[in-house]
């Protein structure tokens, strides 16, 4: 039973046997109520959380809070890989448009193509809606770049501005500690200093 | 619902909001079955795992596997802070005696005294049983040392050898990277080199 719980925790990303053991002992020795609560929260979420019909993010409702919010700018669409990316961008507080969640990146080897990422739906949005700008906010990884490139190509047939979020040295980050790819990117993407 | 699950994960040791979010998204996007299985494993464990009647470790049975194992040496008793410590010692494969789990360390400020650590039971074992050696394997922390000292004092009234596990530079560890307390300990605990 302890072993089964340990193994179940190990299926979580980044959780090895040692960490799982710490979780198991903590719950059993100090917080059994917490264990029951976690179990209930898991069942509730697994059963009831679905995807937003419009942006595909995880949502308990047919339309997520952002899609249902009429104050948000309908002419900007920010394309991200995961719901966590929306969360991160929302916390920055600088974006007032809407989102589209791919739930991954193009990876033909894993059978993840345009339809798995909902690119038909995305194209449909460009056809139907008055989107003026599509912001490609996929990750700065090889896969994220390939995916951004693919979407950019698809979007070109529409009258829409296609932008990519900027990459470079993190704010507060020291050049000395940045990796070479980031430095190369930051240099080639340099702007006039006014 | 997503928020509730996130908060429930945050009650686990070392899990912050970011990690919890990664767990939640992983389960919802990629492994809902895993979410249900984790929930079931949690309920099973929280309901059925109890403490071994003899050594106080977590166990599904009245007597844990080690206590129920007649081949293990009944004359050696290794006192540890947590069930995880037993696991670690068992993996080293060098110990064939039995254990006693304190489930913590002396911490009067938190209301954790001798009875919370089962020291009455431990004393009773020394009275009843033919224990020849009690090995103090509490952690090399201030609290662990205080607890070891307390148990040592209690055990002195019995005819029992009282030992403390050795502390020093980890095997394979480099002196350069050891912290000063470990180095000081390793130096004062030096032995003749034959
Ligand atoms: Zn939405
Ligand atoms: Zn036992």
CSV table of C-alpha atoms and ligand atoms in Angstrom, one decimal:
chain,number,residue,atom,x,y,z
A,1,UNK,CA,0.0,0.0,0.0
A,2,UNK,CA,2.9,2.3,0.9
A,3,UNK,CA,4.7,1.0,-2.2
A,4,UNK,CA,1.6,1.6,-4.4
A,5,UNK,CA,1.3,5.2,-3.2
A,6,UNK,CA,5.0,5.7,-3.7
A,7,UNK,CA,4.7,4.5,-7.3
A,8,UNK,CA,1.7,6.6,-8.0
A,9,UNK,CA,3.5,9.7,-6.9
A,10,UNK,CA,6.5,8.7,-9.1
A,11,UNK,CA,4.3,9.2,-12.2
A,12,UNK,CA,4.3,13.0,-11.5
A,13,UNK,CA,6.8,14.9,-13.5
A,14,UNK,CA,10.2,15.4,-11.7
A,15,UNK,CA,9.2,13.1,-8.8
A,16,UNK,CA,11.6,10.3,-8.1
A,17,UNK,CA,11.4,7.5,-5.5
A,18,UNK,CA,13.0,9.6,-2.8
A,19,UNK,CA,10.7,12.6,-3.2
A,20,UNK,CA,7.7,10.2,-3.4
A,21,UNK,CA,8.8,8.6,-0.2
A,22,UNK,CA,9.0,12.0,1.5
A,23,UNK,CA,5.4,12.8,0.3
A,24,UNK,CA,4.1,9.4,1.5
A,25,UNK,CA,5.7,9.6,5.0
A,26,UNK,CA,4.7,13.2,5.4
A,27,UNK,CA,1.0,12.4,4.7
A,28,UNK,CA,1.0,9.2,6.7
A,29,UNK,CA,2.8,10.6,9.7
A,30,UNK,CA,1.6,14.2,9.8
A,31,UNK,CA,-1.3,14.9,7.5
A,32,UNK,CA,-3.7,12.1,6.8
A,33,UNK,CA,-6.5,14.6,6.3
A,34,UNK,CA,-4.4,16.3,3.7
A,35,UNK,CA,-4.0,12.9,2.0
A,36,UNK,CA,-7.8,12.5,1.8
A,37,UNK,CA,-8.2,16.1,0.6
A,38,UNK,CA,-5.7,15.6,-2.1
A,39,UNK,CA,-7.5,12.4,-3.2
A,40,UNK,CA,-10.8,14.2,-3.4
A,41,UNK,CA,-9.3,17.2,-5.3
A,42,UNK,CA,-7.7,14.8,-7.7
A,43,UNK,CA,-11.0,13.0,-8.5
A,44,UNK,CA,-12.9,16.2,-8.8
A,45,UNK,CA,-10.4,17.7,-11.2
A,46,UNK,CA,-9.9,14.6,-13.3
A,47,UNK,CA,-13.7,14.2,-13.6
A,48,UNK,CA,-14.8,17.7,-14.2
A,49,UNK,CA,-12.0,19.8,-15.7
A,50,UNK,CA,-12.3,20.0,-19.5
A,51,UNK,CA,-10.9,22.3,-22.2
A,52,UNK,CA,-12.2,25.7,-23.1
A,53,UNK,CA,-14.2,25.4,-26.3
A,54,UNK,CA,-12.6,28.6,-27.7
A,55,UNK,CA,-8.9,28.7,-26.6
A,56,UNK,CA,-8.4,25.0,-25.5
A,57,UNK,CA,-7.0,25.9,-22.1
A,58,UNK,CA,-8.0,23.7,-19.1
A,59,UNK,CA,-11.3,25.0,-17.7
A,60,UNK,CA,-14.1,23.9,-15.6
A,61,UNK,CA,-16.5,25.7,-17.8
A,62,UNK,CA,-17.3,25.6,-21.6
A,63,UNK,CA,-15.7,29.0,-21.9
A,64,UNK,CA,-12.7,29.9,-19.7
A,65,UNK,CA,-12.7,33.1,-17.8
A,66,UNK,CA,-10.5,34.9,-20.3
A,67,UNK,CA,-12.5,33.9,-23.3
A,68,UNK,CA,-15.7,34.8,-21.5
A,69,UNK,CA,-14.3,38.2,-20.6
A,70,UNK,CA,-15.6,40.8,-23.1
A,71,UNK,CA,-13.2,43.4,-21.9
A,72,UNK,CA,-10.2,41.5,-23.3
A,73,UNK,CA,-9.1,42.5,-26.7
A,74,UNK,CA,-10.5,40.1,-29.3
A,75,UNK,CA,-8.1,41.4,-32.0
A,76,UNK,CA,-5.0,40.0,-30.4
A,77,UNK,CA,-4.4,36.2,-30.2
A,78,UNK,CA,-1.4,34.9,-28.2
A,79,UNK,CA,-0.5,31.3,-29.1
A,80,UNK,CA,1.1,29.3,-26.3
A,81,UNK,CA,2.2,25.8,-25.8
A,82,UNK,CA,0.5,25.1,-22.4
A,83,UNK,CA,-2.1,26.5,-19.9
A,84,UNK,CA,0.9,27.2,-17.6
A,85,UNK,CA,2.2,29.7,-20.2
A,86,UNK,CA,-1.1,31.6,-20.0
A,87,UNK,CA,-0.7,31.7,-16.2
A,88,UNK,CA,2.8,33.1,-16.5
A,89,UNK,CA,1.8,35.8,-19.1
A,90,UNK,CA,-1.2,36.8,-17.0
A,91,UNK,CA,1.0,37.3,-14.0
A,92,UNK,CA,3.1,39.7,-16.0
A,93,UNK,CA,0.0,41.8,-16.3
A,94,UNK,CA,1.0,43.4,-19.7
A,95,UNK,CA,-1.3,41.4,-22.0
A,96,UNK,CA,-5.0,42.2,-22.5
A,97,UNK,CA,-5.7,40.1,-25.6
A,98,UNK,CA,-6.9,36.5,-25.9
A,99,UNK,CA,-5.1,33.2,-26.1
A,100,UNK,CA,-4.9,29.9,-28.0
A,101,UNK,CA,-3.4,26.8,-26.4
A,102,UNK,CA,-1.6,24.3,-28.5
A,103,UNK,CA,-1.1,21.8,-25.7
A,104,UNK,CA,2.3,20.9,-27.0
A,105,UNK,CA,4.4,21.5,-30.1
A,106,UNK,CA,4.8,19.9,-33.5
A,107,UNK,CA,6.5,16.5,-33.1
A,108,UNK,CA,5.8,14.2,-36.0
A,109,UNK,CA,7.8,11.5,-34.4
A,110,UNK,CA,5.4,11.4,-31.5
A,111,UNK,CA,2.4,11.6,-33.8
A,112,UNK,CA,1.7,15.2,-32.8
A,113,UNK,CA,0.8,17.1,-36.0
A,114,UNK,CA,-1.2,20.2,-36.9
A,115,UNK,CA,-4.6,18.6,-36.0
A,116,UNK,CA,-3.4,17.5,-32.5
A,117,UNK,CA,-2.3,21.1,-31.8
A,118,UNK,CA,-5.7,22.4,-32.9
A,119,UNK,CA,-4.3,24.3,-35.8
A,120,UNK,CA,-7.5,23.8,-37.8
A,121,UNK,CA,-9.4,25.6,-35.1
A,122,UNK,CA,-6.7,28.3,-35.0
A,123,UNK,CA,-7.0,28.7,-38.8
A,124,UNK,CA,-10.8,28.9,-38.4
A,125,UNK,CA,-10.4,31.7,-35.9
A,126,UNK,CA,-8.3,33.6,-38.4
A,127,UNK,CA,-11.0,33.0,-41.1
A,128,UNK,CA,-13.9,34.0,-38.9
A,129,UNK,CA,-12.7,36.6,-36.5
A,130,UNK,CA,-11.3,40.0,-36.8
A,131,UNK,CA,-7.9,39.1,-35.5
A,132,UNK,CA,-5.3,41.8,-36.2
A,133,UNK,CA,-2.3,40.3,-34.5
A,134,UNK,CA,-1.2,36.8,-33.8
A,135,UNK,CA,1.6,36.6,-31.2
A,136,UNK,CA,3.7,33.4,-31.4
A,137,UNK,CA,4.7,32.7,-27.8
A,138,UNK,CA,5.8,29.1,-28.1
A,139,UNK,CA,9.0,28.2,-26.2
A,140,UNK,CA,12.4,29.3,-27.3
A,141,UNK,CA,13.3,25.7,-28.0
A,142,UNK,CA,13.9,23.9,-31.3
A,143,UNK,CA,10.4,22.5,-31.2
A,144,UNK,CA,8.9,25.8,-30.2
A,145,UNK,CA,10.6,27.6,-33.0
A,146,UNK,CA,9.5,24.9,-35.6
A,147,UNK,CA,5.9,25.2,-34.3
A,148,UNK,CA,6.0,29.0,-34.5
A,149,UNK,CA,7.4,28.8,-38.0
A,150,UNK,CA,4.7,26.5,-39.1
A,151,UNK,CA,1.9,28.6,-37.6
A,152,UNK,CA,3.5,31.7,-39.1
A,153,UNK,CA,3.4,30.1,-42.6
A,154,UNK,CA,-0.2,29.1,-42.1
A,155,UNK,CA,-1.2,32.6,-40.9
A,156,UNK,CA,0.5,34.4,-43.8
A,157,UNK,CA,-2.6,33.8,-46.1
A,158,UNK,CA,-4.6,36.1,-43.8
A,159,UNK,CA,-4.4,39.8,-43.3
A,160,UNK,CA,-2.9,39.5,-39.9
A,161,UNK,CA,0.3,40.9,-38.2
A,162,UNK,CA,2.4,37.9,-37.1
A,163,UNK,CA,4.8,38.6,-34.2
A,164,UNK,CA,7.1,36.5,-32.0
A,165,UNK,CA,7.8,37.3,-28.4
A,166,UNK,CA,11.3,38.6,-27.8
A,167,UNK,CA,14.1,36.4,-26.5
A,168,UNK,CA,17.3,37.6,-24.8
A,169,UNK,CA,19.0,38.1,-21.4
A,170,UNK,CA,16.4,37.8,-18.6
A,171,UNK,CA,15.6,41.1,-16.9
A,172,UNK,CA,17.8,41.2,-13.8
A,173,UNK,CA,19.9,38.4,-15.3
A,174,UNK,CA,23.7,38.8,-15.7
A,175,UNK,CA,25.3,38.4,-19.1
A,176,UNK,CA,28.0,36.3,-17.4
A,177,UNK,CA,25.5,33.6,-16.4
A,178,UNK,CA,23.4,33.5,-19.6
A,179,UNK,CA,23.9,30.6,-21.9
A,180,UNK,CA,25.6,31.1,-25.3
A,181,UNK,CA,22.4,30.7,-27.3
A,182,UNK,CA,20.6,33.3,-25.3
A,183,UNK,CA,23.6,35.7,-25.7
A,184,UNK,CA,23.7,35.1,-29.4
A,185,UNK,CA,20.0,35.7,-29.6
A,186,UNK,CA,20.2,38.8,-27.5
A,187,UNK,CA,23.0,40.2,-29.7
A,188,UNK,CA,21.4,39.5,-33.1
A,189,UNK,CA,18.1,40.9,-31.7
A,190,UNK,CA,19.7,44.2,-30.5
A,191,UNK,CA,17.8,47.4,-30.9
A,192,UNK,CA,18.7,51.1,-31.1
A,193,UNK,CA,19.3,52.5,-27.7
A,194,UNK,CA,17.5,55.8,-27.3
B,1,UNK,CA,-11.2,22.9,-9.1
B,2,UNK,CA,-7.8,23.4,-10.7
B,3,UNK,CA,-7.0,25.8,-7.9
B,4,UNK,CA,-8.2,23.4,-5.2
B,5,UNK,CA,-6.0,20.6,-6.6
B,6,UNK,CA,-3.1,23.0,-6.9
B,7,UNK,CA,-3.5,24.0,-3.2
B,8,UNK,CA,-3.8,20.3,-2.1
B,9,UNK,CA,-0.5,19.5,-3.8
B,10,UNK,CA,1.1,22.5,-2.1
B,11,UNK,CA,0.6,20.8,1.3
B,12,UNK,CA,3.3,18.2,0.3
B,13,UNK,CA,6.8,19.0,1.6
B,14,UNK,CA,8.9,21.0,-0.8
B,15,UNK,CA,6.1,21.5,-3.3
B,16,UNK,CA,5.5,25.2,-4.2
B,17,UNK,CA,2.8,26.6,-6.4
B,18,UNK,CA,4.9,26.2,-9.6
B,19,UNK,CA,5.6,22.5,-9.0
B,20,UNK,CA,2.0,21.9,-8.0
B,21,UNK,CA,0.9,23.6,-11.3
B,22,UNK,CA,3.2,21.3,-13.2
B,23,UNK,CA,1.6,18.2,-11.5
B,24,UNK,CA,-1.9,19.5,-12.2
B,25,UNK,CA,-1.3,20.2,-15.8
B,26,UNK,CA,0.5,17.0,-16.3
B,27,UNK,CA,-2.3,14.9,-14.9
B,28,UNK,CA,-5.1,16.8,-16.6
B,29,UNK,CA,-3.4,17.1,-20.0
B,30,UNK,CA,-1.6,13.7,-20.2
B,31,UNK,CA,-2.5,11.3,-17.5
B,32,UNK,CA,-6.0,11.5,-16.1
B,33,UNK,CA,-5.9,7.7,-15.3
B,34,UNK,CA,-2.8,8.4,-13.3
B,35,UNK,CA,-4.7,11.1,-11.4
B,36,UNK,CA,-7.5,8.6,-10.5
B,37,UNK,CA,-4.9,6.0,-9.5
B,38,UNK,CA,-3.1,8.4,-7.3
B,39,UNK,CA,-6.4,9.3,-5.6
B,40,UNK,CA,-7.2,5.6,-5.0
B,41,UNK,CA,-3.7,4.9,-3.6
B,42,UNK,CA,-4.0,7.9,-1.3
B,43,UNK,CA,-7.3,6.8,0.2
B,44,UNK,CA,-6.1,3.2,0.6
B,45,UNK,CA,-2.9,4.2,2.3
B,46,UNK,CA,-4.5,6.9,4.5
B,47,UNK,CA,-7.2,4.4,5.6
B,48,UNK,CA,-5.2,1.3,6.1
B,49,UNK,CA,-1.5,2.1,6.9
B,50,UNK,CA,-0.9,2.1,10.7
B,51,UNK,CA,2.1,1.8,12.9
B,52,UNK,CA,4.0,-1.4,13.7
B,53,UNK,CA,3.1,-2.3,17.3
B,54,UNK,CA,6.7,-3.1,18.1
B,55,UNK,CA,9.0,-0.6,16.3
B,56,UNK,CA,6.4,2.1,15.5
B,57,UNK,CA,7.3,2.3,11.8
B,58,UNK,CA,4.6,2.7,9.2
B,59,UNK,CA,3.1,-0.7,8.4
B,60,UNK,CA,0.0,-2.2,6.9
B,61,UNK,CA,0.2,-5.0,9.4
B,62,UNK,CA,0.3,-5.1,13.2
B,63,UNK,CA,3.9,-6.2,13.0
B,64,UNK,CA,6.1,-4.8,10.3
B,65,UNK,CA,8.2,-7.2,8.1
B,66,UNK,CA,11.4,-6.5,9.9
B,67,UNK,CA,9.9,-7.0,13.4
B,68,UNK,CA,8.1,-10.2,12.2
B,69,UNK,CA,11.4,-11.5,10.8
B,70,UNK,CA,12.9,-14.0,13.2
B,71,UNK,CA,16.2,-14.1,11.4
B,72,UNK,CA,16.9,-10.5,12.4
B,73,UNK,CA,19.0,-10.0,15.5
B,74,UNK,CA,16.9,-9.2,18.4
B,75,UNK,CA,19.8,-8.0,20.6
B,76,UNK,CA,20.5,-4.9,18.5
B,77,UNK,CA,18.1,-2.0,18.4
B,78,UNK,CA,18.7,0.9,16.0
B,79,UNK,CA,16.8,4.1,17.0
B,80,UNK,CA,15.9,6.3,14.1
B,81,UNK,CA,13.9,9.4,13.6
B,82,UNK,CA,11.7,8.3,10.7
B,83,UNK,CA,10.6,5.3,8.7
B,84,UNK,CA,12.6,6.8,5.8
B,85,UNK,CA,15.8,6.3,7.9
B,86,UNK,CA,15.0,2.6,8.1
B,87,UNK,CA,14.6,2.4,4.4
B,88,UNK,CA,18.0,4.1,3.9
B,89,UNK,CA,19.8,1.8,6.4
B,90,UNK,CA,18.2,-1.3,4.9
B,91,UNK,CA,19.4,-0.2,1.5
B,92,UNK,CA,23.0,-0.2,2.8
B,93,UNK,CA,22.6,-3.9,3.6
B,94,UNK,CA,24.9,-3.9,6.6
B,95,UNK,CA,22.5,-4.0,9.4
B,96,UNK,CA,20.7,-7.2,10.6
B,97,UNK,CA,19.2,-6.0,13.9
B,98,UNK,CA,15.9,-4.4,14.6
B,99,UNK,CA,14.7,-0.8,14.8
B,100,UNK,CA,12.8,1.7,16.8
B,101,UNK,CA,11.2,4.7,15.1
B,102,UNK,CA,10.8,7.9,17.1
B,103,UNK,CA,8.8,9.7,14.4
B,104,UNK,CA,10.6,12.9,15.2
B,105,UNK,CA,13.0,14.4,17.7
B,106,UNK,CA,12.7,16.0,21.1
B,107,UNK,CA,11.2,19.5,20.6
B,108,UNK,CA,9.6,20.8,23.8
B,109,UNK,CA,8.6,24.0,22.0
B,110,UNK,CA,6.4,22.0,19.7
B,111,UNK,CA,5.1,19.9,22.5
B,112,UNK,CA,7.2,16.9,21.4
B,113,UNK,CA,8.5,15.2,24.5
B,114,UNK,CA,9.6,11.7,25.6
B,115,UNK,CA,6.1,10.2,25.4
B,116,UNK,CA,5.4,11.6,21.9
B,117,UNK,CA,8.6,9.8,20.7
B,118,UNK,CA,7.6,6.6,22.4
B,119,UNK,CA,10.5,6.6,24.8
B,120,UNK,CA,8.3,4.8,27.4
B,121,UNK,CA,7.9,2.0,25.0
B,122,UNK,CA,11.6,2.1,24.2
B,123,UNK,CA,12.5,1.9,27.9
B,124,UNK,CA,10.0,-1.0,28.3
B,125,UNK,CA,11.9,-2.8,25.5
B,126,UNK,CA,15.1,-2.4,27.4
B,127,UNK,CA,13.5,-3.7,30.6
B,128,UNK,CA,11.8,-6.7,28.9
B,129,UNK,CA,14.1,-7.7,26.1
B,130,UNK,CA,17.6,-9.0,25.9
B,131,UNK,CA,18.9,-6.0,24.0
B,132,UNK,CA,22.7,-5.9,24.1
B,133,UNK,CA,23.3,-2.8,22.0
B,134,UNK,CA,21.2,0.3,21.3
B,135,UNK,CA,22.5,2.2,18.2
B,136,UNK,CA,21.5,5.9,18.2
B,137,UNK,CA,21.0,6.8,14.6
B,138,UNK,CA,19.2,10.1,15.0
B,139,UNK,CA,20.2,12.8,12.6
B,140,UNK,CA,23.5,14.8,12.9
B,141,UNK,CA,21.5,17.9,13.7
B,142,UNK,CA,21.2,19.8,17.0
B,143,UNK,CA,17.8,18.2,17.6
B,144,UNK,CA,19.1,14.8,16.6
B,145,UNK,CA,22.0,15.1,19.0
B,146,UNK,CA,19.9,16.3,21.9
B,147,UNK,CA,17.5,13.4,21.3
B,148,UNK,CA,20.4,10.9,21.1
B,149,UNK,CA,21.8,12.4,24.4
B,150,UNK,CA,18.5,12.1,26.1
B,151,UNK,CA,18.0,8.4,25.1
B,152,UNK,CA,21.6,7.6,26.0
B,153,UNK,CA,21.0,9.0,29.5
B,154,UNK,CA,17.8,6.9,29.8
B,155,UNK,CA,19.5,3.8,28.6
B,156,UNK,CA,22.4,4.1,31.0
B,157,UNK,CA,20.5,2.4,33.8
B,158,UNK,CA,20.3,-0.8,31.8
B,159,UNK,CA,23.2,-3.2,31.0
B,160,UNK,CA,23.3,-2.2,27.3
B,161,UNK,CA,26.0,-0.9,25.0
B,162,UNK,CA,25.1,2.5,23.7
B,163,UNK,CA,26.6,3.5,20.4
B,164,UNK,CA,26.1,6.4,18.0
B,165,UNK,CA,26.5,6.1,14.2
B,166,UNK,CA,29.7,7.7,12.9
B,167,UNK,CA,29.6,11.1,11.2
B,168,UNK,CA,32.3,12.4,8.8
B,169,UNK,CA,33.1,13.0,5.2
B,170,UNK,CA,30.7,11.0,3.0
B,171,UNK,CA,32.3,8.1,1.1
B,172,UNK,CA,33.2,9.4,-2.3
B,173,UNK,CA,32.8,12.9,-1.0
B,174,UNK,CA,35.6,15.4,-1.4
B,175,UNK,CA,37.0,17.2,1.6
B,176,UNK,CA,37.0,20.4,-0.3
B,177,UNK,CA,33.2,20.3,-0.6
B,178,UNK,CA,32.3,19.2,2.9
B,179,UNK,CA,30.9,21.8,5.2
B,180,UNK,CA,33.0,22.9,8.2
B,181,UNK,CA,31.0,21.1,10.8
B,182,UNK,CA,31.4,17.8,9.0
B,183,UNK,CA,35.1,18.4,8.6
B,184,UNK,CA,35.5,19.3,12.3
B,185,UNK,CA,33.5,16.1,13.2
B,186,UNK,CA,35.6,14.0,10.8
B,187,UNK,CA,38.8,15.3,12.3
B,188,UNK,CA,37.9,14.8,16.0
B,189,UNK,CA,36.5,11.4,15.2
B,190,UNK,CA,39.7,10.2,13.4
B,191,UNK,CA,40.9,6.7,13.9
B,192,UNK,CA,44.2,4.9,13.7
B,193,UNK,CA,45.0,4.0,10.2
B,194,UNK,CA,46.2,0.5,9.9
C,1,LIG,ZN1,-10.7,30.0,-23.3
C,2,LIG,ZN1,8.2,-3.1,13.4
